[in-house]
XYZ file of C-alpha atoms in Angstrom:
308
model
C -43.347 40.970 21.800
C -43.945 43.751 19.806
C -40.484 44.529 17.142
C -38.835 47.550 19.029
C -39.228 46.484 22.312
C -35.682 46.606 23.014
C -35.026 50.141 21.537
C -38.001 51.490 23.742
C -36.551 49.070 26.735
C -33.346 51.148 26.159
C -34.353 54.575 25.773
C -36.365 53.623 29.091
C -33.615 52.450 31.089
C -31.106 55.254 29.389
C -33.975 57.596 30.459
C -33.933 56.494 33.701
C -29.972 56.824 34.012
C -30.012 60.667 32.931
C -32.662 61.526 35.571
C -30.629 59.877 38.617
C -27.553 61.008 37.657
C -29.083 65.086 37.239
C -31.055 64.454 40.777
C -27.821 62.733 42.701
C -25.163 64.544 41.016
C -23.563 61.030 40.223
C -21.534 59.773 37.113
C -23.598 57.886 35.083
C -21.847 54.838 35.824
C -23.130 54.770 39.693
C -26.713 56.215 38.490
C -27.155 52.812 35.822
C -26.124 50.354 39.258
C -28.968 53.317 41.082
C -31.555 51.917 38.371
C -30.336 48.525 38.197
C -30.399 47.317 42.102
C -34.380 49.024 41.494
C -35.071 47.071 38.787
C -33.871 44.541 40.964
C -36.008 44.452 43.748
C -33.128 45.318 45.671
C -33.152 48.429 47.286
C -36.040 50.823 46.582
C -36.452 54.163 44.521
C -36.143 57.098 47.088
C -36.266 59.990 44.097
C -38.311 62.975 43.856
C -38.911 63.036 39.541
C -41.828 61.258 39.305
C -41.403 60.803 35.425
C -38.458 58.830 36.937
C -40.506 56.381 39.335
C -42.465 56.098 36.537
C -39.911 54.875 34.552
C -38.395 52.075 36.984
C -41.746 50.543 38.076
C -42.512 50.027 34.279
C -39.061 48.482 33.560
C -39.400 46.331 37.189
C -42.172 44.749 35.737
C -40.238 43.803 32.473
C -39.565 39.648 32.995
C -37.203 39.298 30.228
C -34.099 39.786 32.129
C -32.017 38.444 29.130
C -32.797 41.986 27.493
C -32.475 43.733 30.219
C -28.816 42.559 31.043
C -28.283 42.861 27.055
C -29.313 46.515 27.750
C -27.266 47.431 30.788
C -24.239 45.693 29.103
C -25.261 48.391 26.457
C -25.656 51.394 28.995
C -21.928 50.766 30.654
C -20.049 51.470 27.276
C -21.820 54.812 27.510
C -20.807 54.923 30.519
C -17.388 53.883 29.942
C -17.163 56.595 27.310
C -17.411 59.173 30.271
C -14.629 58.164 32.030
C -12.960 57.197 29.203
C -12.339 53.351 29.731
C -11.421 51.044 27.415
C -14.911 49.551 25.359
C -12.796 46.600 24.457
C -13.251 45.254 27.722
C -16.476 44.553 27.237
C -16.681 41.321 24.659
C -19.195 40.997 21.904
C -21.586 38.439 22.328
C -20.870 36.526 19.331
C -17.441 35.870 20.730
C -18.993 34.781 24.203
C -21.551 32.211 22.488
C -18.292 31.028 20.187
C -15.825 30.742 23.913
C -19.662 28.966 25.661
C -19.484 26.536 22.517
C -16.063 25.274 23.130
C -16.535 24.904 27.235
C -19.976 22.949 26.824
C -17.369 20.887 24.360
C -14.598 20.234 26.990
C -16.585 19.414 29.902
C -18.767 16.206 30.061
C -19.617 17.035 33.497
C -23.043 18.649 32.430
C -24.537 18.909 36.041
C -21.763 21.634 37.952
C -19.121 23.775 37.063
C -17.330 25.928 39.344
C -15.710 29.131 37.192
C -12.930 31.821 38.012
C -12.660 35.045 35.604
C -8.797 35.890 35.927
C -9.555 39.776 34.956
C -13.345 39.860 35.963
C -13.281 44.245 34.920
C -16.869 44.949 34.448
C -18.215 41.242 34.489
C -19.772 40.924 30.656
C -17.661 38.583 29.330
C -17.887 35.893 32.073
C -22.071 36.838 33.188
C -22.427 36.822 28.864
C -20.362 33.287 28.152
C -22.574 31.751 31.644
C -25.275 32.397 29.740
C -24.341 29.678 27.032
C -23.410 26.988 29.504
C -25.815 23.990 29.487
C -24.432 23.059 33.033
C -27.406 22.862 35.661
C -25.649 24.772 38.086
C -22.948 26.972 38.057
C -20.904 29.269 40.234
C -19.393 31.500 39.260
C -16.409 33.788 40.985
C -13.889 36.676 40.303
C -11.747 39.285 41.772
C -11.090 42.984 40.206
C -9.335 45.745 42.299
C -11.404 48.576 40.750
C -14.282 49.703 42.937
C -16.693 51.208 40.510
C -16.237 48.251 37.416
C -16.662 45.191 40.681
C -19.540 46.896 41.870
C -20.732 46.643 37.486
C -19.954 43.076 37.475
C -22.135 42.731 41.258
C -25.009 43.986 39.113
C -25.081 42.662 35.996
C -24.978 39.185 38.197
C -27.907 40.272 40.310
C -29.842 41.972 37.472
C -29.281 38.311 36.237
C -29.858 36.669 38.776
C -27.038 34.555 38.325
C -24.631 32.998 41.315
C -21.627 34.814 41.435
C -19.322 36.338 44.136
C -16.506 38.688 43.938
C -13.363 37.679 46.225
C -10.413 39.057 47.075
C -6.943 38.096 45.549
C -5.264 37.099 48.532
C -8.129 34.903 48.961
C -7.611 33.556 45.233
C -4.578 32.647 45.509
C -4.758 30.299 48.658
C -7.597 28.154 46.661
C -5.606 25.764 44.699
C -6.812 23.073 42.845
C -10.326 24.182 43.817
C -11.941 25.312 40.307
C -12.862 23.126 37.236
C -12.204 25.576 34.394
C -10.266 29.463 34.812
C -11.371 32.323 31.839
C -10.772 35.326 31.508
C -10.077 38.164 28.628
C -6.454 39.120 29.255
C -6.472 41.456 27.449
C -6.798 45.340 29.614
C -5.431 43.139 32.865
C -4.842 47.157 34.459
C -7.056 49.420 32.335
C -4.609 49.839 29.956
C -3.583 47.223 27.078
C -1.654 43.797 28.731
C 1.988 43.238 27.478
C 2.974 39.948 26.480
C 4.874 39.259 29.798
C 1.971 40.618 31.871
C -0.608 38.009 30.416
C 1.962 35.061 30.741
C 2.584 35.767 34.533
C -1.268 36.404 35.278
C -1.988 33.364 33.941
C 1.041 31.534 35.925
C 0.508 33.418 38.607
C -3.224 31.786 39.479
C -3.329 28.192 37.234
C -2.262 26.071 40.965
C -6.216 27.230 41.385
C -7.178 25.096 38.300
C -7.904 21.275 39.229
C -5.364 19.080 37.440
C -6.784 17.619 34.559
C -8.936 20.673 34.541
C -9.202 23.344 31.045
C -8.022 27.104 31.143
C -9.671 29.308 28.193
C -8.540 32.446 27.734
C -9.244 35.513 25.125
C -6.022 36.992 23.857
C -5.259 39.675 21.739
C -3.577 38.495 18.634
C -0.421 40.826 19.315
C 0.494 38.691 22.261
C -0.560 35.365 20.880
C 1.848 36.459 18.024
C 4.869 38.238 19.520
C 7.938 37.076 20.417
C 7.366 36.276 23.779
C 4.742 33.615 22.914
C 7.121 31.069 22.376
C 8.364 31.411 25.789
C 4.909 31.252 27.321
C 4.573 27.990 25.714
C 7.939 26.356 26.992
C 7.809 28.054 30.476
C 3.547 26.352 30.987
C 4.601 23.155 30.275
C 5.884 22.518 33.640
C 2.315 23.073 34.897
C 0.088 22.497 32.000
C -0.044 22.146 27.817
C -1.352 24.494 25.206
C -3.964 22.713 23.331
C -5.036 25.014 20.624
C -5.489 28.243 19.271
C -8.459 29.329 17.915
C -8.169 32.472 16.063
C -11.712 34.565 15.833
C -13.207 36.078 12.891
C -12.627 39.243 12.227
C -16.048 40.421 12.029
C -16.500 39.862 15.300
C -14.643 42.799 16.015
C -14.579 46.619 15.907
C -11.393 46.413 13.691
C -8.421 43.863 12.833
C -6.389 45.620 15.596
C -8.742 44.536 18.028
C -9.413 40.614 16.846
C -8.398 37.980 19.633
C -8.121 34.694 19.703
C -9.031 31.827 22.240
C -6.185 30.161 24.040
C -7.120 26.503 25.572
C -4.963 24.422 27.836
C -4.790 21.956 29.871
C -3.508 21.316 33.357
C -1.824 18.158 32.756
C 2.327 18.814 31.868
C 4.569 17.750 29.739
C 1.646 16.325 27.310
C 3.209 15.416 23.838
C -0.154 16.789 21.636
C 0.616 19.604 19.531
C -0.466 23.215 19.692
C -3.858 22.592 17.200
C -4.384 25.924 15.669
C -8.008 26.720 14.197
C -8.341 29.538 11.718
C -12.323 30.499 11.571
C -13.622 32.299 8.544
C -15.942 35.516 9.245
C -19.079 34.731 9.741
C -22.061 35.304 7.683
C -25.356 34.126 7.532
C -24.552 31.809 5.326
C -21.705 29.935 6.901
C -22.471 29.884 10.847
C -22.916 25.612 10.116
C -19.363 25.214 8.713
C -17.419 27.827 11.725
C -19.614 25.470 13.884
C -18.762 22.188 12.429
C -14.455 23.317 12.720
C -14.963 23.975 15.736
C -16.834 20.609 16.878
C -13.507 18.766 15.021
C -11.684 20.726 17.118
C -12.813 19.777 20.431
C -13.779 16.295 19.267
C -9.835 16.415 18.681
C -8.887 17.393 22.105
C -11.113 15.034 23.537
C -10.814 11.545 21.638
C -8.108 10.353 23.911
C -10.380 10.995 27.719
C -13.067 9.407 26.496
């Protein structure tokens, strides 16, 4: 592998999307889906541009799916700018790694997990987090009302060869106590910034889908976490579940402090007496990653000690 392979592949992928956009007269996001489905071997190219077909053929030969999915997510952000979608619905990979690390520590069954994303959007958070999970078998489920975002999510999981299902909301609501894990980035429920009450109502609506004594792990904007509504949520959730921990993520994982998020961890076990554990992670640097992981390991130990 030569050092700039990622940059070369990204340039080729982007050029293919632009050529499709020009030939088919479609949006960049639609072109991205078309190009990716050809690269994944799900459809055949029907384009007239020989340069375009040559690029797609070369990309089809690439075996590094992780690299291709990383590029796909980067190109999604370019398409979002064209249609004024908020870039914040794409979660940095470093955040997904930390969420995945926590989930690995909380789930003792390392063989199988069925996870439901409560705010799928383009699928980047669920997909990238799943890459860091240690379970041999993963069944990943989500729901998304926006047709464009739902198609982007399906295409991402197709390219990455992961088992994934999009289900209608109505069907998910009937699946009580089915899932081993609930997760999701709950900041943009309707492509606009979610209010604290919207986030609280959304969690309450789907908590019955989670099995008893299992965890939910959500990304929540700090404006929600530190709002006046949060204590009300704390009181309301006690009817069905217990909030166990809040992990305030490092500021340097985000573009600005205004976009900083926290990981909210809860368990579907009502009326537990444990206090909410709060962990403030320091900014991640080359020389302190071990310390950050140590802080998370201490949290996981406190959360799971009673279950062992």
